[in-house]
Tab-separated table of C-alpha atoms in Angstrom:
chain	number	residue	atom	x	y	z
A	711	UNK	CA	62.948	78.176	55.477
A	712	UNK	CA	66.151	79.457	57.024
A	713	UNK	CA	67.836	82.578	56.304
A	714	UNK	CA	69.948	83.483	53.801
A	715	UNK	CA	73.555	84.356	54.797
A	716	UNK	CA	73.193	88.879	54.770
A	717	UNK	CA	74.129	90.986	57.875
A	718	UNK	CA	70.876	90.775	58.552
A	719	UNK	CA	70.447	87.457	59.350
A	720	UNK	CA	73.897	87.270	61.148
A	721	UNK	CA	72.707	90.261	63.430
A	722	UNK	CA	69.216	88.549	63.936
A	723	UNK	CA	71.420	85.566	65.110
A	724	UNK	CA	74.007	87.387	66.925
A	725	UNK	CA	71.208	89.081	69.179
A	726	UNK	CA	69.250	86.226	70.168
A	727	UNK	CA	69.703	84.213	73.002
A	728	UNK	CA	70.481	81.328	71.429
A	729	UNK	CA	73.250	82.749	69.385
A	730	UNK	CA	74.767	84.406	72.386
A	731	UNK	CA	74.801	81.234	73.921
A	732	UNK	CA	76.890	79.906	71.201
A	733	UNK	CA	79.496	82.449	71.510
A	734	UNK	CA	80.078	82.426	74.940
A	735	UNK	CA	80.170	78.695	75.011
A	736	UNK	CA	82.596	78.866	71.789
A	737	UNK	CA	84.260	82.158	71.929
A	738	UNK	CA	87.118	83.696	73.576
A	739	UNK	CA	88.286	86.758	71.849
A	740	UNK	CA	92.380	87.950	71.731
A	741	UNK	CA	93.361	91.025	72.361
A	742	UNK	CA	96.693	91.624	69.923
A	743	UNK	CA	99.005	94.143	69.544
A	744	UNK	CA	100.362	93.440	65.673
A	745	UNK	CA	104.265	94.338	65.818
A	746	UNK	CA	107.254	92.075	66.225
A	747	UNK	CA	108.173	92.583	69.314
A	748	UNK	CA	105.401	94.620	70.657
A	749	UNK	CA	106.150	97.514	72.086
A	750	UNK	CA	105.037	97.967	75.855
A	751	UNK	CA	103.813	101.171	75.435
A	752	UNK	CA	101.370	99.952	72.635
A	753	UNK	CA	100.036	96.839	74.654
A	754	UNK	CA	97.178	98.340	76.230
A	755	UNK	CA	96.178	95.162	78.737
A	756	UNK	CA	93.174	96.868	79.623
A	757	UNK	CA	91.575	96.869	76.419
A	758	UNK	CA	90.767	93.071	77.368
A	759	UNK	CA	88.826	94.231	80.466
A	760	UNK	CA	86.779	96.758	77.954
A	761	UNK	CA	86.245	94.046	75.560
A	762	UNK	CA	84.792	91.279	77.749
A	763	UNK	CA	82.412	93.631	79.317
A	764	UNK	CA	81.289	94.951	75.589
A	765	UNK	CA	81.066	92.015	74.196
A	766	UNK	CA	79.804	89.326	76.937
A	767	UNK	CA	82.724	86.947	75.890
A	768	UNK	CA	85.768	85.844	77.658
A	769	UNK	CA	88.772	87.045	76.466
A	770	UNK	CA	92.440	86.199	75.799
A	771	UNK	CA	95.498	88.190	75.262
A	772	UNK	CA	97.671	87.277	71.728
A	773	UNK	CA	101.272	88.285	72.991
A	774	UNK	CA	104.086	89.511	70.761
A	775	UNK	CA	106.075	91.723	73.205
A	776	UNK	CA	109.598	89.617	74.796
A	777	UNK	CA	109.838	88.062	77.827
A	778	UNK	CA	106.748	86.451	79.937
A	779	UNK	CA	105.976	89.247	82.219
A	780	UNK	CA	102.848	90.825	80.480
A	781	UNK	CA	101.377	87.671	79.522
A	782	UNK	CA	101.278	87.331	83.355
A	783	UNK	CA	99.866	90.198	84.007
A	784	UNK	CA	97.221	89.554	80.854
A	785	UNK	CA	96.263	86.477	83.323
A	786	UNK	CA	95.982	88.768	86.037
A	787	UNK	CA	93.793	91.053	83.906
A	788	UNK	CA	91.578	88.164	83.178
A	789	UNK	CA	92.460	86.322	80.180
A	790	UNK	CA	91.278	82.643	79.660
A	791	UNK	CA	93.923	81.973	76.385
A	792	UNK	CA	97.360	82.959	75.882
A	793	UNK	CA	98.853	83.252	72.650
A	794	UNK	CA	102.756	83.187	72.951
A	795	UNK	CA	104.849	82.260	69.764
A	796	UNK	CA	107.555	79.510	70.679
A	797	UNK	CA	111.074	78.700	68.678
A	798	UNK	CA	113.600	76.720	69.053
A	799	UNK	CA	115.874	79.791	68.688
A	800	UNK	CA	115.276	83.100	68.820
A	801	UNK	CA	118.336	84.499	66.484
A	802	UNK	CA	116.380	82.158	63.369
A	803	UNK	CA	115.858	84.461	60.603
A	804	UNK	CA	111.783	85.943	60.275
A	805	UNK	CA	109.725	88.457	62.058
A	806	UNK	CA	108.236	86.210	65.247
A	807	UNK	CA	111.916	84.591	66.326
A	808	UNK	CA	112.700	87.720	68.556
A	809	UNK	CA	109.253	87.887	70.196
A	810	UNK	CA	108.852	84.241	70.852
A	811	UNK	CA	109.825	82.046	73.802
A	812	UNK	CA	112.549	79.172	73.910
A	813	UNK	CA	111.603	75.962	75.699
A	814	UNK	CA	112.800	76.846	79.452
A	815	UNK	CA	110.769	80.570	79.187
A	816	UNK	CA	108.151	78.384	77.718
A	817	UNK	CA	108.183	76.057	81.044
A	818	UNK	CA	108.810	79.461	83.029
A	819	UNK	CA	105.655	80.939	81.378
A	820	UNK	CA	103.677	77.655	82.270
A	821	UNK	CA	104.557	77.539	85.649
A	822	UNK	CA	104.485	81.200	86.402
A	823	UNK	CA	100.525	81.030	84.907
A	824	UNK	CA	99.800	78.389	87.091
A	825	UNK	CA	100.835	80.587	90.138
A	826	UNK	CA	99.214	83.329	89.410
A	827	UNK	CA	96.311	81.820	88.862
A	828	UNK	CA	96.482	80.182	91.988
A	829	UNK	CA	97.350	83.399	93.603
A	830	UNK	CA	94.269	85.681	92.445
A	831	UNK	CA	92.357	83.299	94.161
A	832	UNK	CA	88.414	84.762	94.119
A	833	UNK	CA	86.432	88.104	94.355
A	834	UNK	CA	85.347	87.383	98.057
A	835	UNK	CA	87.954	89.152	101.091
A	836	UNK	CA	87.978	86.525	103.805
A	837	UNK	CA	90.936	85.590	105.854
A	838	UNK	CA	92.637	82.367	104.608
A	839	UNK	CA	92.707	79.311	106.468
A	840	UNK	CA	96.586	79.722	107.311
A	841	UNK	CA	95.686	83.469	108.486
A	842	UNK	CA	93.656	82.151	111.351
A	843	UNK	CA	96.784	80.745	112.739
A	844	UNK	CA	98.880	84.662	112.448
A	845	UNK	CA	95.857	86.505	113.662
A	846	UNK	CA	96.445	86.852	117.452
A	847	UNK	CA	100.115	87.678	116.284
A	848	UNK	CA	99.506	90.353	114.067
A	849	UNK	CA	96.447	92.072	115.360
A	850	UNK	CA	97.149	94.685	118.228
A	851	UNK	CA	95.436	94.880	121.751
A	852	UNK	CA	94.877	97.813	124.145
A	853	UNK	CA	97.631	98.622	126.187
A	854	UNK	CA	98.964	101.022	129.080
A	855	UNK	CA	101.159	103.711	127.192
A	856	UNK	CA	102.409	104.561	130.477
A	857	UNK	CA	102.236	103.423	134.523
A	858	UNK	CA	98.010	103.662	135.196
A	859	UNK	CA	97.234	104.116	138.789
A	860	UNK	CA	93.716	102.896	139.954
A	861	UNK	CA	90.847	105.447	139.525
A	862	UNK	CA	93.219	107.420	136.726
A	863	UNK	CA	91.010	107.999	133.639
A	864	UNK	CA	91.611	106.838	130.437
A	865	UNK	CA	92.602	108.652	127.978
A	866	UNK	CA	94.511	108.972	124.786
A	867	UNK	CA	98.431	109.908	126.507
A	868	UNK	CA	98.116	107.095	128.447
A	869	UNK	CA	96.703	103.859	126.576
A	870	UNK	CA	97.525	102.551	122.500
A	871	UNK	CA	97.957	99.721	121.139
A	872	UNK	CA	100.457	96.835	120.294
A	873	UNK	CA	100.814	93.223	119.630
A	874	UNK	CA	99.957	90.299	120.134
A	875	UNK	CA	95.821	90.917	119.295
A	876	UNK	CA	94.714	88.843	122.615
A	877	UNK	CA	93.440	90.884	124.814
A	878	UNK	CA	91.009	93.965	124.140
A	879	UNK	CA	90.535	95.385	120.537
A	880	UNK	CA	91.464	98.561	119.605
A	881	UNK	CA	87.583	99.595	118.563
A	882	UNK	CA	87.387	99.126	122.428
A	883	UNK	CA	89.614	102.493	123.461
A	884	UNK	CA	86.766	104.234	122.226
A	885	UNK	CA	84.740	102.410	125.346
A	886	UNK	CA	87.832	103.333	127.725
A	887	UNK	CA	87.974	106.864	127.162
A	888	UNK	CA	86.907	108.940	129.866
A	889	UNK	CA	86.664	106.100	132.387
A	890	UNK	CA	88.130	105.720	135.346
A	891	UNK	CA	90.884	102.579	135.775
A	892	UNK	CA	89.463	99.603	138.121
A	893	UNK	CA	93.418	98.662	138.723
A	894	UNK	CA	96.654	99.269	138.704
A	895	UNK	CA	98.496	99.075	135.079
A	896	UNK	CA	102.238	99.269	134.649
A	897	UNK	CA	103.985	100.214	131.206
A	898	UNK	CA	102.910	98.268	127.959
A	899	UNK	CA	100.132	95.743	130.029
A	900	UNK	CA	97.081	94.600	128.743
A	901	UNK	CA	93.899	96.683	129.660
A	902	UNK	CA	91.038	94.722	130.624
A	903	UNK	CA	88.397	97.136	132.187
């Protein structure tokens, strides 16, 4: 025999695994500030963040405030839903006309999801395939500070480091210090010792 609808038996249901299962295959849950507009200062974003780690669930953000900027950063914060009201124009009489969106913010929203959804990309730092291509640019190699005769030792006055990154890494100076120069180096050259 099943069990009757009490607390009980929704608890019993909410706490097994099955039942969780359900909810996370069937539940997002909205955070909502209730005021028309919302007012920034009562939006509190990061309640969403609080709420899918409490509750196991993903999570969506029900926006009232004007414009499309916090929805995007909602996005940002993780949500899976947005809730954004949409007229055909705002001045209509009723409480939701000033907070909603007009078909080209609507489009703007849209589009302006999609790229920041493209842009957080995933949790993992790795340079990007189109960094590969910048890295000997912007990455710095040990240079001569200064003229280096041969046999001169190395030290900090007279070697740093600049771009392009392909010679010697900086984490090599630490190598250099204190040894003597196999060459000649003239002003801004690449070390190689």
């Amino acid at each position: 025999m099943k069990d009757k609808p009490s607390k009980e038996a929704l608890f019993k249901a909410y706490s097994s695994e099955e039942g969780q299962e359900v909810l996370r295959d069937r539940v997002t849950l909205l955070h909502c500030t209730t005021e028309y507009p919302a007012p920034l200062e009562g939006v509190n974003l990061r309640s969403m963040v609080t709420m899918r780690e409490a509750f196991g669930l993903s999570v969506g953000y029900s926006d009232h405030t004007e414009g499309i900027g916090i929805s995007l950063a909602a996005v940002a914060l993780g949500a899976a839903v947005l809730e954004k009201h949409f007229t055909l124009d705002r001045s209509l009489p009723g409480p939701d006309h000033r907070a909603s969106l007009e078909p080209l913010e609507l489009a703007e929203l849209v589009k302006s999801v999609r790229a920041v959804q493209l842009a957080l990309g995933s949790q993992i730092k790795v340079p990007s395939s189109f960094e590969w291509e910048n890295r000997r640019l912007v990455r710095r190699s040990v240079v001569a500070r200064r003229t280096i005769q041969r046999g001169e030792v190395f030290a900090e006055d007279n070697l740093t480091c600049k771009r392009p990154g392909t010679g010697l890494p900086p984490s090599d100076v630490w190598r250099l210090l204190g040894k003597p120069s196999s060459r000649d180096y003239i002003d801004d050259e690449m070390v190689e010792d």
